[in-house]
Short mmCIF file of C-alpha atoms in Angstrom, two decimals:
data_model
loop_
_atom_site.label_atom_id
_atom_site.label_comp_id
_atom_site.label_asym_id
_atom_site.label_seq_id
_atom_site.Cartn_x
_atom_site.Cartn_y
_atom_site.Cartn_z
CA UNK A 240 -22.76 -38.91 -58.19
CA UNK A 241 -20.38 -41.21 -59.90
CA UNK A 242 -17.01 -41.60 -60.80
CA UNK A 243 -16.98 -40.69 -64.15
CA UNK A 244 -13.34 -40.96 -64.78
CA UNK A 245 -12.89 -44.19 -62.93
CA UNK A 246 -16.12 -45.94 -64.66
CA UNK A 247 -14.59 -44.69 -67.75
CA UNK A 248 -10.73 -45.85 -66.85
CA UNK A 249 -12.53 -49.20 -66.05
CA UNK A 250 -14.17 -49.42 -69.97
CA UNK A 251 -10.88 -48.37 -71.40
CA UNK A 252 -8.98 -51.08 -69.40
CA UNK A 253 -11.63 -53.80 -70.59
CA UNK A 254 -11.37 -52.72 -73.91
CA UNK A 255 -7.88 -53.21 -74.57
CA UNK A 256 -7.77 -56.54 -72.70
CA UNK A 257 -10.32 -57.42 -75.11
CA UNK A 258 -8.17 -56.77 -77.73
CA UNK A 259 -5.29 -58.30 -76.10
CA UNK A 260 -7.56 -61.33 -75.76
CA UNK A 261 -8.75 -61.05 -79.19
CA UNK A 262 -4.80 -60.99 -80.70
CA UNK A 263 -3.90 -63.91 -78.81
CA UNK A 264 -6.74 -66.05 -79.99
CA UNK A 265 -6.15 -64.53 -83.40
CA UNK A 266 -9.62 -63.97 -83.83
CA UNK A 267 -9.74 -63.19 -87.39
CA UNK A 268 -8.41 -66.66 -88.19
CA UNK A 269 -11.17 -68.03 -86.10
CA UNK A 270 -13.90 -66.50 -87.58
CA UNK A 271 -12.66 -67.12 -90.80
CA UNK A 272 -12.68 -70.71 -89.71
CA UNK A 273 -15.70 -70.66 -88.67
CA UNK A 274 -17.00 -69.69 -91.81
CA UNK A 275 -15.32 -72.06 -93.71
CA UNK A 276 -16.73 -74.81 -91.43
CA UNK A 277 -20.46 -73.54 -91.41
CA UNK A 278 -20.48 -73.40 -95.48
CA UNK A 279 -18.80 -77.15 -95.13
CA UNK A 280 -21.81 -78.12 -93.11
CA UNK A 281 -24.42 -76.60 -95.72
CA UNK A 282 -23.14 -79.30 -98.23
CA UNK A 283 -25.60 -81.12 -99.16
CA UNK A 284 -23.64 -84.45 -98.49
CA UNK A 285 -22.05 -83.23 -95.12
CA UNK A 286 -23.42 -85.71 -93.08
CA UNK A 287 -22.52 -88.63 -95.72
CA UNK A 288 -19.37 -89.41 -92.90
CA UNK A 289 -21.32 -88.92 -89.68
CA UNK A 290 -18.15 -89.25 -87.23
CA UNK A 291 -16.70 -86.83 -89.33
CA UNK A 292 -19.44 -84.50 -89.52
CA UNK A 293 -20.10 -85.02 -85.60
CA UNK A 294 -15.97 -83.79 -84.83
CA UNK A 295 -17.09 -80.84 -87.35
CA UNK A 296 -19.71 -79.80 -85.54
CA UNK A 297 -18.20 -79.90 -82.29
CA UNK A 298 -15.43 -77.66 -83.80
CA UNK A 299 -18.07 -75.42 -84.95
CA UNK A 300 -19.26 -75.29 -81.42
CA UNK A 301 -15.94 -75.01 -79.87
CA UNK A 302 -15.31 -71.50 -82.06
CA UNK A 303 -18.22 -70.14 -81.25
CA UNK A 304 -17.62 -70.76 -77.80
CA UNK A 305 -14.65 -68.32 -78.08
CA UNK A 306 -15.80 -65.57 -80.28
CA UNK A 307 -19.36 -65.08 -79.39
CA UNK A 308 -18.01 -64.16 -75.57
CA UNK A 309 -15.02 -61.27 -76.60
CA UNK A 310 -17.34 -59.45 -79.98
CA UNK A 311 -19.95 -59.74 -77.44
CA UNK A 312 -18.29 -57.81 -74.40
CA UNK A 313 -16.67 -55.37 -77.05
CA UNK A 314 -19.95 -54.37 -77.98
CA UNK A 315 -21.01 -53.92 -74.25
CA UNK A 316 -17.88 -51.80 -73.76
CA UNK A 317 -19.17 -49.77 -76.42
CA UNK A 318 -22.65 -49.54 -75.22
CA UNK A 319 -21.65 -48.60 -72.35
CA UNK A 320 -18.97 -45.69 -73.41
CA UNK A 321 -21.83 -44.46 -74.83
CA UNK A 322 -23.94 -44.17 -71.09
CA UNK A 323 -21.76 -42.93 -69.39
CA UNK A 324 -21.53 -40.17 -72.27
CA UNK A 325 -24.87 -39.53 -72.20
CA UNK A 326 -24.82 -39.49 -68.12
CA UNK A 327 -22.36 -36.34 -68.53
CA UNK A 328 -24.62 -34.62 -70.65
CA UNK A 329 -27.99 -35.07 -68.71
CA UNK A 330 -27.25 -37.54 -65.07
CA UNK A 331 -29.82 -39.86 -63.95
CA UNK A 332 -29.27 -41.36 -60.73
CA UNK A 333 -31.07 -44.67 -61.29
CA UNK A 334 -29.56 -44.99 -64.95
CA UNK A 335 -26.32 -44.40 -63.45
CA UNK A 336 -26.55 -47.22 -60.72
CA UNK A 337 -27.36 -49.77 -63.65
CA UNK A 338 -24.48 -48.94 -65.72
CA UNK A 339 -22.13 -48.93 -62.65
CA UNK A 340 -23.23 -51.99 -62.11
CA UNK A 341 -22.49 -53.10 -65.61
CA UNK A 342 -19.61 -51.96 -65.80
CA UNK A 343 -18.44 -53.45 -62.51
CA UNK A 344 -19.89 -57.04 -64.41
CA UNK A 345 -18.33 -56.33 -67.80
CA UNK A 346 -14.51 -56.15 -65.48
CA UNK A 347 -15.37 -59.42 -64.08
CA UNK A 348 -16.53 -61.32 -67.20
CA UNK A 349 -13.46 -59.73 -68.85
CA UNK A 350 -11.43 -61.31 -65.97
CA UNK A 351 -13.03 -64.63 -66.95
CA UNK A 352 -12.25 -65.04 -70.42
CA UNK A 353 -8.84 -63.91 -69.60
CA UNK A 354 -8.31 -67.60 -68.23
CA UNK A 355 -9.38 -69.20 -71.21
CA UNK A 356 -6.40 -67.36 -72.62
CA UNK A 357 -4.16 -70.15 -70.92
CA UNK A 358 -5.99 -72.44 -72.26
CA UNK A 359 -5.16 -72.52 -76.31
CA UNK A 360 -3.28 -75.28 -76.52
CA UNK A 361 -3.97 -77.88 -79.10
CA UNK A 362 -5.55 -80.23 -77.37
CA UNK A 363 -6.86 -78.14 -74.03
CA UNK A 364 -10.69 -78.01 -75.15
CA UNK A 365 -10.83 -81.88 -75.08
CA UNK A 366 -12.15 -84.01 -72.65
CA UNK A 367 -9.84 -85.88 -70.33
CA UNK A 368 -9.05 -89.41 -69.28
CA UNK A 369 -7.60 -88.48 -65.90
CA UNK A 370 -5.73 -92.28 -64.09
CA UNK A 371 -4.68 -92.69 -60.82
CA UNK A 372 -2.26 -95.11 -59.60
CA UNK A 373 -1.14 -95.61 -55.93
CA UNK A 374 2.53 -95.96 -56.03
CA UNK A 375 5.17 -96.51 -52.97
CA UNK A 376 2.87 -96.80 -49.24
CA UNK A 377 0.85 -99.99 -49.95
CA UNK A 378 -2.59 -99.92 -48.27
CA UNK A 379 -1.89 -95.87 -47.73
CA UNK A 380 -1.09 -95.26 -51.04
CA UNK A 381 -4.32 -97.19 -52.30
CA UNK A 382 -6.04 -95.26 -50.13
CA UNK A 383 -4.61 -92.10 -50.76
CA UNK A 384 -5.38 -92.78 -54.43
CA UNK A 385 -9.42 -93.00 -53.62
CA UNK A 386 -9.38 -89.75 -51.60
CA UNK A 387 -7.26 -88.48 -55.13
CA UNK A 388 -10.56 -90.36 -56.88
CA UNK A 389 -12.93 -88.47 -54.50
CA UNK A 390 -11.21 -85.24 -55.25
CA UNK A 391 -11.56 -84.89 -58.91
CA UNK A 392 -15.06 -85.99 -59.02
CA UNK A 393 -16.30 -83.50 -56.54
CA UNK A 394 -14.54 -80.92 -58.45
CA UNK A 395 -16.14 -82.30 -61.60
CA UNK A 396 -19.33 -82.45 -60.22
CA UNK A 397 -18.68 -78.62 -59.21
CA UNK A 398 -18.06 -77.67 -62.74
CA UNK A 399 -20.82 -79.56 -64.10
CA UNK A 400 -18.40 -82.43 -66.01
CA UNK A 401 -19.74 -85.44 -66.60
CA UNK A 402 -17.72 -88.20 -65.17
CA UNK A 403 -17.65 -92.12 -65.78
CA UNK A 404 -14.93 -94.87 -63.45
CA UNK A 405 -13.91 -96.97 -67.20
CA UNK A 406 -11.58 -99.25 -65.50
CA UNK A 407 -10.63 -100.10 -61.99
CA UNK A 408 -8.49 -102.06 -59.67
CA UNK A 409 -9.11 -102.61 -55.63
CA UNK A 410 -6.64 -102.72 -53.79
CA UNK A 411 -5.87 -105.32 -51.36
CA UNK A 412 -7.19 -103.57 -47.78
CA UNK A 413 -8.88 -100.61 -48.92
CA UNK A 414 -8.96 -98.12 -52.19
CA UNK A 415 -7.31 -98.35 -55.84
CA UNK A 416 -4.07 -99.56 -56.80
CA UNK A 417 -5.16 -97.99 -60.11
CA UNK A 418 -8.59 -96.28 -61.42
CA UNK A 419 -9.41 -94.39 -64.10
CA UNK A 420 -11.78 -91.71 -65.24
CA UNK A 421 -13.62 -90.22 -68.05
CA UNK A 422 -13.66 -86.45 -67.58
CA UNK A 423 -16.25 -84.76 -70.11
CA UNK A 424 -16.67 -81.01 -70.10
CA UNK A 425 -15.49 -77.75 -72.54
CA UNK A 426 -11.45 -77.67 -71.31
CA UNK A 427 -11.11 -80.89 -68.98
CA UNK A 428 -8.27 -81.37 -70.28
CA UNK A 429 -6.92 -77.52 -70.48
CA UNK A 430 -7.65 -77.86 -66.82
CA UNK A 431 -6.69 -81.12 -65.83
CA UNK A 432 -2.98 -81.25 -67.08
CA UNK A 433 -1.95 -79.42 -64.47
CA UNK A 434 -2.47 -82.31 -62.10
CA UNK A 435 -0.21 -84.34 -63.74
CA UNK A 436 2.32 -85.98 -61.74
CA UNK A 437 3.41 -87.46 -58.69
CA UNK A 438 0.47 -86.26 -55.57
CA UNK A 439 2.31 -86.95 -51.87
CA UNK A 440 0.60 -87.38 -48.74
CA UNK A 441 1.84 -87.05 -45.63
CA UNK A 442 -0.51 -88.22 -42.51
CA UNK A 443 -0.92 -90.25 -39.25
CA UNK A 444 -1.82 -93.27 -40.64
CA UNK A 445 -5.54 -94.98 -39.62
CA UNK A 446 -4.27 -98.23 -40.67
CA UNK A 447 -1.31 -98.14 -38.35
CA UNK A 448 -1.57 -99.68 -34.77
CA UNK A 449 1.29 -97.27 -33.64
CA UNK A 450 -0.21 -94.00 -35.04
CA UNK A 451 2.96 -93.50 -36.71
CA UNK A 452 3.42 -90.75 -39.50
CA UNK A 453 3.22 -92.17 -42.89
CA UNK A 454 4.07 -90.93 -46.53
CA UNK A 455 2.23 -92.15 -49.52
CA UNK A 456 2.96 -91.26 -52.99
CA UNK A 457 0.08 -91.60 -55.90
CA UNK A 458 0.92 -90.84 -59.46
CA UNK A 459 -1.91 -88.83 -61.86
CA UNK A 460 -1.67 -89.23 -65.21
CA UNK A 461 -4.11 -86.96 -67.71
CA UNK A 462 -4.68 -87.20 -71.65
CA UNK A 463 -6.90 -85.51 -73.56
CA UNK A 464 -9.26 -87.70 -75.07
CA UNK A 465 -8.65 -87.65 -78.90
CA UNK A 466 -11.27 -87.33 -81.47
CA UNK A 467 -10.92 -89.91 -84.73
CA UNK A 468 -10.05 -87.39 -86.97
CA UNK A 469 -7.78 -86.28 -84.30
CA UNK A 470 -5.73 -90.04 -83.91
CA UNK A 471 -7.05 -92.82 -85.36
CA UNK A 472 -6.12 -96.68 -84.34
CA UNK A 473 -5.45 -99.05 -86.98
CA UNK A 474 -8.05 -102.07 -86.93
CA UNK A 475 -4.63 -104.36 -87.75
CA UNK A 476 -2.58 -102.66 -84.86
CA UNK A 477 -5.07 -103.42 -81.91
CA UNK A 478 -5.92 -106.84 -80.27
CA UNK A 479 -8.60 -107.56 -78.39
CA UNK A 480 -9.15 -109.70 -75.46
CA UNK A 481 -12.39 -110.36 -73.26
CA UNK A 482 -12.14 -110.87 -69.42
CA UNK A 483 -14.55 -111.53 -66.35
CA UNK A 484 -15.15 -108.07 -64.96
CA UNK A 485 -14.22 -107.64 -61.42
CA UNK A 486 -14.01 -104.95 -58.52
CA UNK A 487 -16.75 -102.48 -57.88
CA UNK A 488 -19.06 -103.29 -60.33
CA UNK A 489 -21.70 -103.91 -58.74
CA UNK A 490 -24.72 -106.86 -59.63
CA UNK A 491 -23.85 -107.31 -63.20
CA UNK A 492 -20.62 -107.57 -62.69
CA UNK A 493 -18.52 -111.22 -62.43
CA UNK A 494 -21.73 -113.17 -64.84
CA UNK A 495 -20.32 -113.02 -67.79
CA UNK A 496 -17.11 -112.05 -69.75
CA UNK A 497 -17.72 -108.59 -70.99
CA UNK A 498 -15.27 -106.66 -69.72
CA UNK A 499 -12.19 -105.74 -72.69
CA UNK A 500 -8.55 -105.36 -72.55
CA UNK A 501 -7.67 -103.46 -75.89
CA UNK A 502 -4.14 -103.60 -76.59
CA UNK A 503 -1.77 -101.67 -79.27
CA UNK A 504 0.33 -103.59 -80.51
CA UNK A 505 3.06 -102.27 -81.67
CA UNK A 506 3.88 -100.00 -78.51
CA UNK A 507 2.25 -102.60 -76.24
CA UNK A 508 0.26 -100.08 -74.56
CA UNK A 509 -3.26 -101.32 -73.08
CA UNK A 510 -6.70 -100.25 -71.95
CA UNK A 511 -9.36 -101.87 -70.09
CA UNK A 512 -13.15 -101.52 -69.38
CA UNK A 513 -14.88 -103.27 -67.62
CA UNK A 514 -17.93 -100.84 -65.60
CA UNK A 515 -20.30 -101.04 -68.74
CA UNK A 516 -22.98 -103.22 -68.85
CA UNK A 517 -22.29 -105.02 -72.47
CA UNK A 518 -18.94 -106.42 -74.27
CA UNK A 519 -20.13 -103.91 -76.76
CA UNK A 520 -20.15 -100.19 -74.53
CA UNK A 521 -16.82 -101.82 -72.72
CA UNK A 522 -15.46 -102.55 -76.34
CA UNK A 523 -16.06 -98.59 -77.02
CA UNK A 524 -14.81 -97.24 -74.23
CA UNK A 525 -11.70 -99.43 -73.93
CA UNK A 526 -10.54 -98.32 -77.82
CA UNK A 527 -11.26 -94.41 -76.67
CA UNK A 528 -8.61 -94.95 -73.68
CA UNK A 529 -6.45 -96.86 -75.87
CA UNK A 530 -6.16 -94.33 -78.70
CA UNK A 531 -5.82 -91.04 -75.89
CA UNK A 532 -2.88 -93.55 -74.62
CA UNK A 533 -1.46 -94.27 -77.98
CA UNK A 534 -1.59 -90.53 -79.28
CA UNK A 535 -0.10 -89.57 -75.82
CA UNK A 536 2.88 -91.74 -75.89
CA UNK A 537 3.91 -90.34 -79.44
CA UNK A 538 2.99 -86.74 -78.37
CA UNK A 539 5.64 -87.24 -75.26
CA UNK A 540 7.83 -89.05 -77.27
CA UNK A 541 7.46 -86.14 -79.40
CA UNK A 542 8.15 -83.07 -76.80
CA UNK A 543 10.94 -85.62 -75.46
CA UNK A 544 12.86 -85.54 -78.97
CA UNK A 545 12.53 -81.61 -78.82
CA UNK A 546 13.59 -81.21 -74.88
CA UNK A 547 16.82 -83.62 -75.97
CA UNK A 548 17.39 -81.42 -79.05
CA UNK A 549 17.19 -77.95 -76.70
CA UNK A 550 19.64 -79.69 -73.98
CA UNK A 551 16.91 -80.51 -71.16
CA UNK A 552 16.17 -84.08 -69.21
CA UNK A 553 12.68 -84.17 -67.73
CA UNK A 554 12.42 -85.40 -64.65
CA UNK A 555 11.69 -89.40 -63.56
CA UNK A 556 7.88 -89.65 -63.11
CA UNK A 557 8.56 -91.06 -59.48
CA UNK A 558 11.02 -88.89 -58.03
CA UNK A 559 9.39 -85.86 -59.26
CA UNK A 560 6.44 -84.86 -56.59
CA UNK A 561 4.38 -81.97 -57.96
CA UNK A 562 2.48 -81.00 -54.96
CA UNK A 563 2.61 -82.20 -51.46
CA UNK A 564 -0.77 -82.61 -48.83
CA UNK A 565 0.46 -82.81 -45.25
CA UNK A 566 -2.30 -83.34 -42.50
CA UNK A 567 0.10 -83.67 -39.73
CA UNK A 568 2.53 -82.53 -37.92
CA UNK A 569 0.58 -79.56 -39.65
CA UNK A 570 -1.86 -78.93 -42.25
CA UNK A 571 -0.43 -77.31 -45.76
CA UNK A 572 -0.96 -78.21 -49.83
CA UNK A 573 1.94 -76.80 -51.75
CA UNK A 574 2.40 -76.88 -55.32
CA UNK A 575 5.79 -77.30 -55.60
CA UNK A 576 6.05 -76.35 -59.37
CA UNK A 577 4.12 -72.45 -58.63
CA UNK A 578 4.84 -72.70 -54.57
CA UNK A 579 0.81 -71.78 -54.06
CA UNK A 580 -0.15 -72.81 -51.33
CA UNK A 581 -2.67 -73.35 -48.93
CA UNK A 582 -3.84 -74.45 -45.12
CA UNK A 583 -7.13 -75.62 -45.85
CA UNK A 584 -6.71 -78.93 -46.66
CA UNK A 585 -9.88 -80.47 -45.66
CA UNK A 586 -11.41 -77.90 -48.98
CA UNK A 587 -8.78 -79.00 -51.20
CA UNK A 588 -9.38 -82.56 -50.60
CA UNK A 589 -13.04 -81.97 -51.10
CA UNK A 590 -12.54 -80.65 -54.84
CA UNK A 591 -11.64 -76.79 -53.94
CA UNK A 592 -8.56 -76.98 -56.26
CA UNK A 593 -9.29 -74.34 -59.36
CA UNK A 594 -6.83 -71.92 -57.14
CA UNK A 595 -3.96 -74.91 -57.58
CA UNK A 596 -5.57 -74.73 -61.53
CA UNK A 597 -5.02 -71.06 -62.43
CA UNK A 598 -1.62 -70.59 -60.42
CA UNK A 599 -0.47 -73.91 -62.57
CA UNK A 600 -2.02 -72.37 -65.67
CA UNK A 601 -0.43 -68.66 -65.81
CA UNK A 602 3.10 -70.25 -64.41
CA UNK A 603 3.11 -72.71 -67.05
CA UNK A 604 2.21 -69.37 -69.84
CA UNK A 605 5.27 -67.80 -68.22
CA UNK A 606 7.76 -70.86 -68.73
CA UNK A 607 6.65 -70.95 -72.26
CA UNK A 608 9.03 -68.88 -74.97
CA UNK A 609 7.68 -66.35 -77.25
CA UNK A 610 7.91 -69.01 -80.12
CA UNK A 611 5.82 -71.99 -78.12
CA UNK A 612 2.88 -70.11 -77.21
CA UNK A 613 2.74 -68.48 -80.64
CA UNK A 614 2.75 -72.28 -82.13
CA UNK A 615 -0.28 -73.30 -79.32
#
């Protein structure tokens, strides 16, 4: 016999996160949205702009992709009140092993989409352009910044996120002084943020004769990649230079001059490509990188205005570490922003990091005020 009042405490529970879930998202707004967009899209001249109607779409998808899941596990919740009513009245003991069992997967899908409600800020469904750059260590730090590399693709390649190295620079012995990576997938970038900052690694070093104890320092930067409608370069404002491609390119590589440096200039920012096969792909790719780099400066320019205006500094880049890997004297990863932590470093360093993820992810919901996560 089951637990009726449990099973049923269980539904209850469920059904008020949903709600919960379904306030924060304000999903009213989003379905009225949504219809808006889909009778948009029924115009018969909708697809007159294509890269317009393309970032429409998307948006379409991106709605659905959060209301579809919560009116479809309310209605579950439902459906299964009703068993378990029914079970009362006239118990089957086969029927009620397959609602327990439902019930014990409606909890855990509930569970789910209650992470994506840490993830509804403006620009957290976007893709990311995640770049590494080895900082104080030399030769361990440009190492240190391709086990970083090796990191986030394995956990990309976990999630199912495609990935793409758009720019790159060897260092000297061994590694990167800097890379940097395309990170597509639904949230990269909701995801991602919370590795930005300055990574330290503390280890016996193999490049040292001595076997002395080294610390190396890499800094991660992450921006969402921005859609046009989203930021849009002005044709005037960028400048374009070509460049023989060099580093890990492989055959094609060094022949002819197809790699591109973008630059925007009146901030002086720059991007680079040079791993695609023709000026033309590099071209592309370079101007994406520029424009997430371009709407990123004046979004932290931004959030730096409003953090002078409430009385805060943020902290230097460089003398800020966010999370520390130590592989001897012992073995520990700390987060020093959420103090989670574990000993398993060899996982970590494989791609095991979404623990690191959700402890960043519900800190960073409790540092926010009442009136920021209301504006998200």
């Amino acid at each position: 016999m089951i637990d009726f009042r449990t099973l049923n405490e269980t539904i209850q529970e469920a059904r008020r996160r949903l709600d919960a879930i379904g306030s924060i998202f304000d999903l009213a707004r989003l379905k009225s949205e949504l219809e808006r967009l889909q009778r948009e899209s029924e115009s018969p001249d909708f697809w007159a702009n294509p890269t317009e109607a393309q970032a429409t779409m998307q948006h379409i998808a991106r709605l659905r992709n959060k209301i579809e899941p919560i009116e479809r596990l309310q209605k579950q919740a439902e459906e299964l009140s009703e068993w378990l009513s029914l079970l009362q009245m006239e118990y089957d003991e086969a029927t009620a092993a397959e609602v327990s069992a439902q019930i014990a997967t409606l909890e855990r899908e509930v569970a789910q989409l209650d992470m994506l409600t840490l993830l509804s800020g403006e620009y957290d469904s976007n893709n990311a352009i995640l770049e590494i750059n080895s900082g104080a260590g030399g030769t361990e730090a440009c190492d240190w910044a391709a086990m970083l590399l090796r990191m986030y693709l394995r956990w990309a390649q976990r999630k199912g996120f495609r990935t793409e190295i758009v720019d790159e620079s060897p260092g000297t012995v061994t590694g990167y002084s800097s890379v940097g990576v395309l990170i597509e997938g639904e949230n990269a970038y909701g995801l991602l943020k919370s590795e930005h900052g300055v990574h330290r690694l503390v280890r016996i070093s193999p490049f040292d004769a001595n076997k002395r104890r080294h610390t190396s320092f890499v800094l991660v930067e992450v921006m969402p990649q921005v859609e046009q409608t989203e930021y849009q370069l002005k044709p005037e404002e960028v400048k374009i230079e070509t460049f023989r491609a060099g580093g890990h390119g492989g055959q094609h590589v060094n022949k002819t001059e197809s790699a591109i440096r973008a630059t925007h200039i009146p901030t002086g920012i720059t991007a680079s490509c040079q791993n695609e096969r023709s000026q033309h792909q590099n071209k592309e790719v370079a101007l994406k990188v520029l424009a997430a780099r371009v709407a990123d400066y004046y979004r932290r320019q931004e959030e730096q205005k409003m953090r002078q205006l409430k009385g805060e500094v943020a902290p230097a880049e460089w003398g800020h570490q966010i999370r520390s890997y130590v592989l001897q004297p012992y073995t520990l990863v700390k987060d020093h922003r959420t103090d989670y932590e574990t000993g398993n470093v060899q996982a970590v360093l494989d791609g095991e990091i979404d623990d690191f993820i959700e402890a960043y992810l519900r800190w960073n919901a409790s540092q926010r005020s009442p009136v920021e996560t209301k504006r998200e």
